[in-house]
Amino acid sequence: SSTDTEGVTPELEKAGLLNKTKIAEGGRKLRKNWNPSWVVLVGNSLVFFKDPKSQNPDSWKPGNSRPESSVDLRGSQLQWANDLSSRKNVFKLRTVTGNEFLLQSETELLIREWYRTIQNVIDRLDKE
Ligand code: I3P
């Protein structure tokens, strides 16, 4: 917006509702706990919100809503992971710190778009 200082607020790339579970923390396996999550891709980060009030594209802006967690995509890896869940349309995101998340949607097109968009960010960061 016009109140942003140019270059300070990173660009919003994508936002939407996905099902999420964390399956590893620092390489240590966790018990699955699937929950809907409002996912925001902004700059080099994937930001997760659980508050339903956060489910609008402005929620990621500083001070607007408190994220549940956020992931630095630099050096992260994506792979389709239908073998890791009874759910369909699942991919795994693994961070450099060994945190692993599964993200899932009932809508195949939607999850494919998320995969492609996140992979594009990872590829862009790899080239820097
Ligand atoms: C898990 C729960 C998860 C399921 C997981 C189960 O049981 O049913 O939904 O993952 O399967 O272990 P609990 O609630 O007792 O922890 P999916 O929905 O992704 O299949 P898993 O152990 O094969 O990962």
CSV table of C-alpha atoms and ligand atoms in Angstrom, one decimal:
chain,number,residue,atom,x,y,z
A,1,SER,CA,0.0,0.0,0.0
A,2,SER,CA,1.0,3.6,-0.2
A,3,THR,CA,1.9,3.7,3.5
A,4,ASP,CA,4.6,1.0,3.0
A,5,THR,CA,8.2,2.2,2.9
A,6,GLU,CA,9.4,1.0,-0.5
A,7,GLY,CA,11.6,-2.1,-0.2
A,8,VAL,CA,10.6,-2.9,3.4
A,9,THR,CA,7.4,-4.9,2.9
A,10,PRO,CA,8.0,-8.0,0.8
A,11,GLU,CA,5.6,-9.0,-1.9
A,12,LEU,CA,2.7,-11.3,-1.2
A,13,GLU,CA,2.9,-14.2,-3.6
A,14,LYS,CA,0.0,-16.4,-2.5
A,15,ALA,CA,-2.4,-17.0,0.3
A,16,GLY,CA,-5.0,-19.7,1.0
A,17,LEU,CA,-6.4,-22.4,3.2
A,18,LEU,CA,-4.6,-25.8,3.3
A,19,ASN,CA,-4.5,-28.7,5.6
A,20,LYS,CA,-1.2,-28.9,7.5
A,21,THR,CA,0.6,-31.2,9.9
A,22,LYS,CA,4.1,-31.0,11.1
A,23,ILE,CA,5.8,-34.4,11.0
A,24,ALA,CA,9.3,-33.6,12.2
A,25,GLU,CA,11.1,-31.0,14.3
A,26,GLY,CA,14.9,-30.7,13.9
A,27,GLY,CA,14.9,-34.2,12.3
A,28,ARG,CA,13.0,-35.7,15.2
A,29,LYS,CA,9.7,-37.4,14.1
A,30,LEU,CA,6.5,-35.9,15.5
A,31,ARG,CA,3.0,-37.4,15.8
A,32,LYS,CA,0.7,-36.1,13.1
A,33,ASN,CA,-1.9,-33.5,14.0
A,34,TRP,CA,-3.8,-32.4,10.9
A,35,ASN,CA,-5.4,-28.9,11.0
A,36,PRO,CA,-6.6,-26.4,8.6
A,37,SER,CA,-4.1,-23.5,8.3
A,38,TRP,CA,-4.2,-20.2,6.5
A,39,VAL,CA,-1.0,-20.3,4.5
A,40,VAL,CA,0.7,-17.1,3.3
A,41,LEU,CA,3.7,-17.1,0.9
A,42,VAL,CA,5.5,-13.8,1.3
A,43,GLY,CA,9.1,-13.0,0.4
A,44,ASN,CA,11.3,-15.9,1.3
A,45,SER,CA,8.9,-17.3,3.9
A,46,LEU,CA,5.9,-19.5,4.2
A,47,VAL,CA,3.8,-18.2,7.1
A,48,PHE,CA,1.1,-20.2,8.9
A,49,PHE,CA,-1.9,-18.8,10.8
A,50,LYS,CA,-4.5,-20.8,12.7
A,51,ASP,CA,-6.8,-17.9,13.7
A,52,PRO,CA,-9.8,-17.9,11.3
A,53,LYS,CA,-9.8,-14.1,11.6
A,54,SER,CA,-6.4,-14.2,9.9
A,55,GLN,CA,-7.9,-15.6,6.7
A,56,ASN,CA,-7.6,-12.7,4.5
A,57,PRO,CA,-4.7,-11.6,2.2
A,58,ASP,CA,-3.7,-8.7,4.5
A,59,SER,CA,-3.2,-10.9,7.5
A,60,TRP,CA,0.5,-11.4,6.9
A,61,LYS,CA,1.2,-7.7,7.1
A,62,PRO,CA,3.3,-6.7,10.2
A,63,GLY,CA,1.1,-6.1,13.2
A,64,ASN,CA,-2.1,-7.4,11.6
A,65,SER,CA,-2.2,-10.9,13.0
A,66,ARG,CA,0.0,-13.2,14.9
A,67,PRO,CA,1.3,-16.2,12.9
A,68,GLU,CA,1.4,-19.6,14.4
A,69,SER,CA,4.8,-20.3,12.8
A,70,SER,CA,6.8,-19.4,9.8
A,71,VAL,CA,9.3,-21.3,7.5
A,72,ASP,CA,12.4,-19.9,5.8
A,73,LEU,CA,12.2,-21.4,2.3
A,74,ARG,CA,15.9,-20.9,1.5
A,75,GLY,CA,17.4,-24.3,1.0
A,76,SER,CA,14.1,-26.0,1.7
A,77,GLN,CA,13.0,-29.1,-0.3
A,78,LEU,CA,9.6,-30.0,-1.7
A,79,GLN,CA,8.4,-33.5,-2.7
A,80,TRP,CA,5.1,-35.1,-3.5
A,81,ALA,CA,4.3,-37.4,-0.5
A,82,ASN,CA,1.2,-39.5,-1.2
A,83,ASP,CA,3.2,-42.3,0.4
A,84,LEU,CA,3.3,-40.5,3.7
A,85,SER,CA,-0.5,-40.1,4.2
A,86,SER,CA,-3.8,-41.8,3.5
A,87,ARG,CA,-4.9,-38.4,2.2
A,88,LYS,CA,-4.7,-37.4,-1.4
A,89,ASN,CA,-2.9,-34.4,-2.9
A,90,VAL,CA,-0.1,-34.2,-0.3
A,91,PHE,CA,3.4,-32.7,-0.5
A,92,LYS,CA,6.2,-32.5,2.0
A,93,LEU,CA,8.2,-29.4,2.8
A,94,ARG,CA,11.5,-29.9,4.5
A,95,THR,CA,13.5,-27.0,5.9
A,96,VAL,CA,17.3,-26.8,6.2
A,97,THR,CA,16.8,-27.1,10.0
A,98,GLY,CA,15.1,-30.5,9.6
A,99,ASN,CA,11.5,-29.4,10.2
A,100,GLU,CA,9.1,-31.3,8.0
A,101,PHE,CA,5.5,-30.4,7.1
A,102,LEU,CA,2.8,-32.1,5.1
A,103,LEU,CA,0.4,-29.8,3.2
A,104,GLN,CA,-2.7,-31.1,1.6
A,105,SER,CA,-5.8,-30.0,-0.2
A,106,GLU,CA,-8.9,-31.8,-1.4
A,107,THR,CA,-8.5,-29.8,-4.7
A,108,GLU,CA,-5.7,-31.2,-6.9
A,109,LEU,CA,-5.4,-28.0,-9.0
A,110,LEU,CA,-5.0,-25.9,-5.8
A,111,ILE,CA,-2.2,-28.1,-4.3
A,112,ARG,CA,-0.4,-28.2,-7.7
A,113,GLU,CA,-0.4,-24.4,-7.8
A,114,TRP,CA,1.0,-24.2,-4.3
A,115,TYR,CA,3.7,-26.8,-5.1
A,116,ARG,CA,4.7,-24.9,-8.3
A,117,THR,CA,4.7,-21.5,-6.6
A,118,ILE,CA,6.7,-22.6,-3.6
A,119,GLN,CA,9.2,-24.5,-5.8
A,120,ASN,CA,9.7,-21.3,-7.9
A,121,VAL,CA,10.6,-19.4,-4.7
A,122,ILE,CA,13.1,-22.1,-3.6
A,123,ASP,CA,14.6,-22.2,-7.1
A,124,ARG,CA,15.0,-18.4,-7.1
A,125,LEU,CA,16.7,-18.5,-3.7
A,126,ASP,CA,19.0,-21.3,-4.8
A,127,LYS,CA,20.3,-19.0,-7.6
A,128,GLU,CA,21.1,-16.1,-5.3
B,1,I3P,C1,-2.9,-40.8,13.1
B,1,I3P,C2,-4.0,-40.0,12.4
B,1,I3P,C3,-3.5,-39.3,11.1
B,1,I3P,C4,-2.9,-40.3,10.2
B,1,I3P,C5,-1.8,-41.1,10.9
B,1,I3P,C6,-2.3,-41.8,12.1
B,1,I3P,O1,-3.4,-41.4,14.2
B,1,I3P,O2,-5.1,-40.9,12.0
B,1,I3P,O3,-4.6,-38.7,10.5
B,1,I3P,O4,-2.3,-39.6,9.1
B,1,I3P,O5,-1.3,-42.1,10.0
B,1,I3P,O6,-1.2,-42.4,12.8
B,1,I3P,P1,-3.5,-40.7,15.6
B,1,I3P,O7,-4.7,-39.7,15.5
B,1,I3P,O8,-3.8,-41.8,16.6
B,1,I3P,O9,-2.2,-40.0,15.9
B,1,I3P,P2,-2.9,-39.4,7.7
B,1,I3P,O10,-4.3,-38.8,7.9
B,1,I3P,O11,-2.0,-38.5,7.0
B,1,I3P,O12,-3.0,-40.7,7.0
B,1,I3P,P3,0.2,-42.5,9.8
B,1,I3P,O13,0.6,-43.0,11.1
B,1,I3P,O14,0.2,-43.6,8.7
B,1,I3P,O15,1.0,-41.3,9.4
